[in-house]
Amino acid sequence: MDKKELLTRFSSRLIAIERRAILTKDCYASEIKRFLAFLEAHDISLENASGDNLSSYISMRRNKEEIDPRSVSKAVSALRSFFRFAMDEKLVKSNPAELLEIPKRKARLPEVMDKNAIEELLDLIETENPAGRRDRCLFELIYSAGLRVSEASGLNLMDVDIEGGIAKVRGKGNKERIVLFGKEAGDELKQYISFTRPILAGKTEKSHALFLNRNGKRLSRKGIWKNYAKHALKAGTSSHIHTLRHSFATGLLEGGADLRTVQELLGHADISTTQIYTHVNTAVLRENHRRFLPKLNMAGAGKGLT
């Protein structure tokens, strides 16, 4: 089996059997392509690849290419998955990747913005042109429904029920779920679909995509990231569009939503992923405690409290 066929069959397995997301499949395939080139450069056959060889590869990626712990974790996961595939295909007799350790990463609290900051960012978007009107609608929807960028990019016209305030999205692992959005996002969608999208689509509409670029094609994830970063820079706020999703989740919890509801709306497979937002709320409480406790102490001191 040559390298090209090997990568093709591995990619197919990731989608069909392991049910990985398209982005994960692309990431793993790219990593394994790099790994096979490493073996070839060191005159090592796949069958004879050892745990030490894999460790050397990871060390090379970490030290020479200076990848961060998150990328190291992805590389290890890709190798583990690939060697499971290689064993099933009878290409190797054992899985040397089982001995690789995934580096521990420090838990980082998601960055969030309050509603006022988000509204200010949205209000600064110039909506006199089609691209600006589209972006206003897009970012309002991402925030209102807590969408991932890939989910927003993948939306089609038929996926959205404006009157019902619901949309069908395809999340990680190509799993479908129903999300809800508010009246403001609905109003923006009506405006965009009725007036702006036809301009972007041009005379001969071919795409079923909801959000289009200036060429009438589906707006890509990279396009969304780039456009958001431009508007965020102007607003002087976070340039990471995922902040909108984080803010959506945190806002729900602060409003009294239970963790299971937030998990369902976000499309998290494991509730432990959702639980990080409870730590965000705790961080907010700590900050408010630090800011306001001195005032409370001063007020209490006048009443003889200790």
Tab-separated table of C-alpha atoms in Angstrom:
chain	number	residue	atom	x	y	z
A	1	MET	CA	0.000	0.000	0.000
A	2	ASP	CA	1.584	3.296	-1.064
A	3	LYS	CA	1.524	6.439	1.079
A	4	LYS	CA	-1.346	8.095	-0.805
A	5	GLU	CA	-3.632	5.055	-0.529
A	6	LEU	CA	-2.661	4.616	3.120
A	7	LEU	CA	-3.713	8.174	3.973
A	8	THR	CA	-6.912	7.855	1.937
A	9	ARG	CA	-7.984	4.681	3.738
A	10	PHE	CA	-7.026	6.120	7.120
A	11	SER	CA	-9.091	9.240	6.412
A	12	SER	CA	-12.068	7.117	5.390
A	13	ARG	CA	-11.842	5.155	8.630
A	14	LEU	CA	-11.792	8.358	10.681
A	15	ILE	CA	-15.099	9.421	9.150
A	16	ALA	CA	-16.884	6.085	8.737
A	17	ILE	CA	-15.795	4.155	11.835
A	18	GLU	CA	-14.408	6.615	14.377
A	19	ARG	CA	-17.018	9.214	13.351
A	20	ARG	CA	-14.539	12.061	13.587
A	21	ALA	CA	-15.375	15.563	12.435
A	22	ILE	CA	-14.095	16.689	9.036
A	23	LEU	CA	-11.711	19.121	10.729
A	24	THR	CA	-10.322	16.357	12.949
A	25	LYS	CA	-9.920	14.069	9.950
A	26	ASP	CA	-7.955	16.739	8.088
A	27	CYS	CA	-5.817	17.470	11.156
A	28	TYR	CA	-5.002	13.782	11.778
A	29	ALA	CA	-4.289	13.061	8.111
A	30	SER	CA	-1.916	16.026	7.927
A	31	GLU	CA	-0.128	14.833	11.073
A	32	ILE	CA	0.283	11.290	9.781
A	33	LYS	CA	1.543	12.549	6.429
A	34	ARG	CA	4.218	14.446	8.345
A	35	PHE	CA	4.982	11.364	10.477
A	36	LEU	CA	5.392	9.085	7.445
A	37	ALA	CA	7.800	11.611	5.914
A	38	PHE	CA	9.757	11.514	9.186
A	39	LEU	CA	10.015	7.715	9.006
A	40	GLU	CA	11.100	7.879	5.381
A	41	ALA	CA	13.757	10.485	6.130
A	42	HIS	CA	15.213	8.212	8.823
A	43	ASP	CA	14.919	5.054	6.673
A	44	ILE	CA	12.442	3.422	9.081
A	45	SER	CA	9.632	1.237	7.782
A	46	LEU	CA	6.166	1.552	9.266
A	47	GLU	CA	6.262	-2.088	10.369
A	48	ASN	CA	9.471	-1.487	12.331
A	49	ALA	CA	8.478	1.839	13.884
A	50	SER	CA	9.021	1.649	17.642
A	51	GLY	CA	7.905	3.612	20.641
A	52	ASP	CA	11.310	5.312	20.682
A	53	ASN	CA	10.842	6.371	17.051
A	54	LEU	CA	7.468	7.893	17.880
A	55	SER	CA	8.924	9.675	20.906
A	56	SER	CA	11.700	11.071	18.704
A	57	TYR	CA	9.093	12.324	16.253
A	58	ILE	CA	7.102	14.055	18.992
A	59	SER	CA	10.296	15.558	20.420
A	60	MET	CA	11.193	16.888	16.992
A	61	ARG	CA	7.750	18.467	16.647
A	62	ARG	CA	7.973	19.965	20.125
A	63	ASN	CA	11.563	21.227	20.088
A	64	LYS	CA	12.447	22.006	16.484
A	65	GLU	CA	9.021	23.075	15.284
A	66	GLU	CA	8.081	24.551	18.673
A	67	ILE	CA	4.488	23.343	18.725
A	68	ASP	CA	2.491	24.038	21.880
A	69	PRO	CA	1.133	21.395	24.314
A	70	ARG	CA	-2.269	21.490	22.621
A	71	SER	CA	-0.701	20.589	19.273
A	72	VAL	CA	1.396	17.868	20.921
A	73	SER	CA	-1.804	16.346	22.311
A	74	LYS	CA	-3.360	16.358	18.844
A	75	ALA	CA	-0.253	14.720	17.371
A	76	VAL	CA	-0.318	11.942	19.971
A	77	SER	CA	-4.037	11.346	19.412
A	78	ALA	CA	-3.457	11.171	15.658
A	79	LEU	CA	-0.671	8.610	16.088
A	80	ARG	CA	-2.774	6.469	18.414
A	81	SER	CA	-5.645	6.471	15.951
A	82	PHE	CA	-3.365	5.751	13.004
A	83	PHE	CA	-1.699	2.752	14.623
A	84	ARG	CA	-5.085	1.307	15.599
A	85	PHE	CA	-5.900	1.519	11.905
A	86	ALA	CA	-2.518	0.012	10.940
A	87	MET	CA	-3.091	-2.957	13.270
A	88	ASP	CA	-6.537	-3.609	11.815
A	89	GLU	CA	-5.001	-3.495	8.341
A	90	LYS	CA	-2.295	-5.980	9.447
A	91	LEU	CA	0.401	-3.422	8.628
A	92	VAL	CA	1.919	-3.594	12.110
A	93	LYS	CA	1.830	-6.200	14.878
A	94	SER	CA	1.554	-3.828	17.846
A	95	ASN	CA	0.612	-0.244	18.668
A	96	PRO	CA	3.721	1.675	19.811
A	97	ALA	CA	1.632	4.849	20.170
A	98	GLU	CA	-0.071	3.398	23.260
A	99	LEU	CA	3.046	4.264	25.255
A	100	LEU	CA	2.977	7.930	24.288
A	101	GLU	CA	1.802	10.297	26.985
A	102	ILE	CA	-0.429	13.262	26.292
A	103	PRO	CA	1.002	16.316	28.057
A	104	LYS	CA	-1.099	17.827	30.793
A	105	ARG	CA	-2.404	21.245	29.987
A	106	LYS	CA	-3.350	23.961	32.379
A	107	ALA	CA	-7.079	24.518	32.397
A	108	ARG	CA	-7.809	27.921	30.941
A	109	LEU	CA	-11.042	29.719	31.611
A	110	PRO	CA	-12.853	30.751	28.434
A	111	GLU	CA	-12.686	34.421	27.597
A	112	VAL	CA	-16.119	36.046	27.731
A	113	MET	CA	-17.660	39.433	27.014
A	114	ASP	CA	-20.691	40.955	28.684
A	115	LYS	CA	-23.799	41.769	26.669
A	116	ASN	CA	-22.962	45.478	26.449
A	117	ALA	CA	-19.541	44.766	24.931
A	118	ILE	CA	-21.082	42.421	22.365
A	119	GLU	CA	-23.763	44.937	21.431
A	120	GLU	CA	-21.112	47.618	21.020
A	121	LEU	CA	-19.117	45.362	18.693
A	122	LEU	CA	-22.207	44.573	16.612
A	123	ASP	CA	-23.271	48.214	16.451
A	124	LEU	CA	-19.875	49.222	15.086
A	125	ILE	CA	-20.278	47.001	12.026
A	126	GLU	CA	-21.024	49.170	8.996
A	127	THR	CA	-24.201	47.748	7.474
A	128	GLU	CA	-24.456	50.054	4.459
A	129	ASN	CA	-22.723	47.425	2.328
A	130	PRO	CA	-23.766	43.763	1.784
A	131	ALA	CA	-20.708	42.281	3.543
A	132	GLY	CA	-21.299	44.394	6.630
A	133	ARG	CA	-25.003	43.527	6.755
A	134	ARG	CA	-24.103	39.839	6.405
A	135	ASP	CA	-21.517	40.027	9.194
A	136	ARG	CA	-23.942	41.775	11.536
A	137	CYS	CA	-26.480	39.004	10.955
A	138	LEU	CA	-23.866	36.241	11.188
A	139	PHE	CA	-22.302	37.358	14.465
A	140	GLU	CA	-25.687	38.092	16.019
A	141	LEU	CA	-26.741	34.530	15.184
A	142	ILE	CA	-23.504	32.968	16.468
A	143	TYR	CA	-23.948	34.760	19.797
A	144	SER	CA	-27.707	34.203	20.048
A	145	ALA	CA	-27.484	30.455	19.321
A	146	GLY	CA	-24.007	29.709	20.741
A	147	LEU	CA	-22.736	28.347	17.427
A	148	ARG	CA	-19.299	27.073	16.568
A	149	VAL	CA	-17.756	28.804	13.549
A	150	SER	CA	-17.907	25.576	11.523
A	151	GLU	CA	-21.605	25.231	12.373
A	152	ALA	CA	-22.365	28.764	11.213
A	153	SER	CA	-20.394	28.242	8.009
A	154	GLY	CA	-22.217	24.967	7.313
A	155	LEU	CA	-25.739	26.369	7.653
A	156	ASN	CA	-28.013	26.136	4.619
A	157	LEU	CA	-31.138	28.174	3.904
A	158	MET	CA	-33.389	25.191	4.612
A	159	ASP	CA	-31.824	24.726	8.058
A	160	VAL	CA	-33.315	27.924	9.475
A	161	ASP	CA	-36.877	28.478	10.687
A	162	ILE	CA	-37.025	32.201	11.384
A	163	GLU	CA	-40.605	32.260	12.668
A	164	GLY	CA	-39.903	29.373	15.034
A	165	GLY	CA	-36.569	30.814	16.132
A	166	ILE	CA	-34.773	27.515	15.566
A	167	ALA	CA	-32.036	26.184	13.315
A	168	LYS	CA	-30.617	22.749	12.566
A	169	VAL	CA	-26.833	22.611	12.739
A	170	ARG	CA	-24.221	19.924	12.212
A	171	GLY	CA	-21.704	19.869	15.037
A	172	LYS	CA	-18.660	17.777	15.857
A	173	GLY	CA	-18.785	14.249	14.520
A	174	ASN	CA	-21.383	15.475	12.008
A	175	LYS	CA	-24.017	15.211	14.732
A	176	GLU	CA	-27.150	17.228	14.129
A	177	ARG	CA	-28.864	19.256	16.829
A	178	ILE	CA	-31.490	21.940	17.113
A	179	VAL	CA	-30.443	25.372	18.394
A	180	LEU	CA	-32.564	28.341	19.394
A	181	PHE	CA	-32.043	32.011	18.579
A	182	GLY	CA	-33.680	35.214	19.764
A	183	LYS	CA	-35.836	37.858	18.111
A	184	GLU	CA	-32.914	40.165	17.284
A	185	ALA	CA	-31.134	37.385	15.408
A	186	GLY	CA	-34.417	36.521	13.688
A	187	ASP	CA	-34.915	40.101	12.550
A	188	GLU	CA	-31.364	40.210	11.215
A	189	LEU	CA	-31.932	36.952	9.329
A	190	LYS	CA	-35.112	38.294	7.708
A	191	GLN	CA	-33.262	41.392	6.530
A	192	TYR	CA	-30.253	39.410	5.323
A	193	ILE	CA	-32.179	36.685	3.475
A	194	SER	CA	-34.650	39.092	1.853
A	195	PHE	CA	-32.291	41.839	0.714
A	196	THR	CA	-28.592	41.128	1.310
A	197	ARG	CA	-28.134	37.499	0.350
A	198	PRO	CA	-29.614	37.959	-3.165
A	199	ILE	CA	-27.016	40.671	-3.809
A	200	LEU	CA	-24.172	38.399	-2.691
A	201	ALA	CA	-25.591	35.454	-4.641
A	202	GLY	CA	-25.658	37.396	-7.911
A	203	LYS	CA	-27.886	36.743	-10.898
A	204	THR	CA	-27.425	32.982	-11.038
A	205	GLU	CA	-27.747	31.560	-7.553
A	206	LYS	CA	-26.108	28.166	-7.212
A	207	SER	CA	-25.316	27.786	-3.513
A	208	HIS	CA	-27.742	26.608	-0.828
A	209	ALA	CA	-25.466	28.075	1.834
A	210	LEU	CA	-27.029	30.599	4.187
A	211	PHE	CA	-23.984	32.857	4.482
A	212	LEU	CA	-22.232	33.756	1.239
A	213	ASN	CA	-18.978	35.491	0.391
A	214	ARG	CA	-18.657	38.219	-2.240
A	215	ASN	CA	-18.323	35.565	-4.961
A	216	GLY	CA	-21.668	34.004	-4.097
A	217	LYS	CA	-20.075	30.921	-2.557
A	218	ARG	CA	-20.330	29.567	0.984
A	219	LEU	CA	-18.532	31.793	3.487
A	220	SER	CA	-15.686	29.688	4.873
A	221	ARG	CA	-14.538	29.311	8.460
A	222	LYS	CA	-11.387	31.270	7.662
A	223	GLY	CA	-13.470	34.002	6.099
A	224	ILE	CA	-15.609	34.245	9.236
A	225	TRP	CA	-12.539	34.360	11.496
A	226	LYS	CA	-10.912	37.036	9.365
A	227	ASN	CA	-14.009	39.218	9.247
A	228	TYR	CA	-14.658	38.928	12.971
A	229	ALA	CA	-11.046	39.834	13.812
A	230	LYS	CA	-11.392	42.966	11.679
A	231	HIS	CA	-14.535	44.102	13.480
A	232	ALA	CA	-13.166	43.143	16.908
A	233	LEU	CA	-10.037	45.223	16.301
A	234	LYS	CA	-12.214	48.204	15.528
A	235	ALA	CA	-14.235	47.638	18.706
A	236	GLY	CA	-11.099	47.090	20.806
A	237	THR	CA	-12.281	43.729	22.123
A	238	SER	CA	-11.384	40.025	21.879
A	239	SER	CA	-10.327	38.955	18.397
A	240	HIS	CA	-11.383	35.336	19.048
A	241	ILE	CA	-14.833	34.709	17.605
A	242	HIS	CA	-15.292	31.689	19.897
A	243	THR	CA	-15.681	34.310	22.648
A	244	LEU	CA	-19.245	34.818	21.392
A	245	ARG	CA	-20.043	31.152	22.056
A	246	HIS	CA	-18.411	31.309	25.482
A	247	SER	CA	-20.389	34.445	26.308
A	248	PHE	CA	-23.611	32.736	25.226
A	249	ALA	CA	-22.998	29.810	27.593
A	250	THR	CA	-21.949	31.985	30.515
A	251	GLY	CA	-24.945	34.262	30.025
A	252	LEU	CA	-27.311	31.278	30.163
A	253	LEU	CA	-25.846	30.027	33.433
A	254	GLU	CA	-25.863	33.477	34.975
A	255	GLY	CA	-29.514	33.746	33.964
A	256	GLY	CA	-30.360	30.559	35.860
A	257	ALA	CA	-30.205	27.870	33.142
A	258	ASP	CA	-29.226	24.401	34.367
A	259	LEU	CA	-26.038	22.743	33.182
A	260	ARG	CA	-27.832	20.025	31.192
A	261	THR	CA	-29.731	22.614	29.158
A	262	VAL	CA	-26.526	24.479	28.350
A	263	GLN	CA	-24.833	21.204	27.412
A	264	GLU	CA	-27.644	20.385	24.981
A	265	LEU	CA	-27.648	23.833	23.379
A	266	LEU	CA	-23.862	23.832	22.960
A	267	GLY	CA	-23.795	20.283	21.590
A	268	HIS	CA	-21.241	19.012	24.119
A	269	ALA	CA	-20.975	15.218	24.179
A	270	ASP	CA	-19.685	15.252	27.771
A	271	ILE	CA	-21.104	17.492	30.474
A	272	SER	CA	-17.610	17.906	31.939
A	273	THR	CA	-16.843	20.111	28.925
A	274	THR	CA	-19.775	22.338	29.848
A	275	GLN	CA	-18.782	22.515	33.507
A	276	ILE	CA	-15.888	24.854	32.741
A	277	TYR	CA	-18.456	27.637	32.427
A	278	THR	CA	-19.372	27.217	36.082
A	279	HIS	CA	-15.758	28.147	36.842
A	280	VAL	CA	-16.215	31.281	34.777
A	281	ASN	CA	-19.148	32.227	36.966
A	282	THR	CA	-17.025	31.572	40.055
A	283	ALA	CA	-14.335	33.837	38.622
A	284	VAL	CA	-16.928	36.593	38.192
A	285	LEU	CA	-18.065	36.124	41.771
A	286	ARG	CA	-14.490	36.387	43.019
A	287	GLU	CA	-13.922	39.585	41.072
A	288	ASN	CA	-17.128	41.147	42.405
A	289	HIS	CA	-16.206	40.032	45.911
A	290	ARG	CA	-12.798	41.669	45.595
A	291	ARG	CA	-14.231	44.877	44.170
A	292	PHE	CA	-17.183	45.364	46.483
A	293	LEU	CA	-16.241	43.739	49.774
A	294	PRO	CA	-14.254	46.799	50.982
A	295	LYS	CA	-17.368	48.917	50.480
A	296	LEU	CA	-19.452	46.371	52.338
A	297	ASN	CA	-16.944	46.347	55.179
A	298	MET	CA	-17.034	50.127	55.391
A	299	ALA	CA	-20.827	50.109	55.419
A	300	GLY	CA	-20.860	47.414	58.078
A	301	ALA	CA	-18.266	49.168	60.226
A	302	GLY	CA	-20.636	52.048	60.834
A	303	LYS	CA	-23.136	49.594	62.277
A	304	GLY	CA	-20.697	48.057	64.645
A	305	LEU	CA	-20.341	44.854	62.634
A	306	THR	CA	-17.137	42.815	62.691
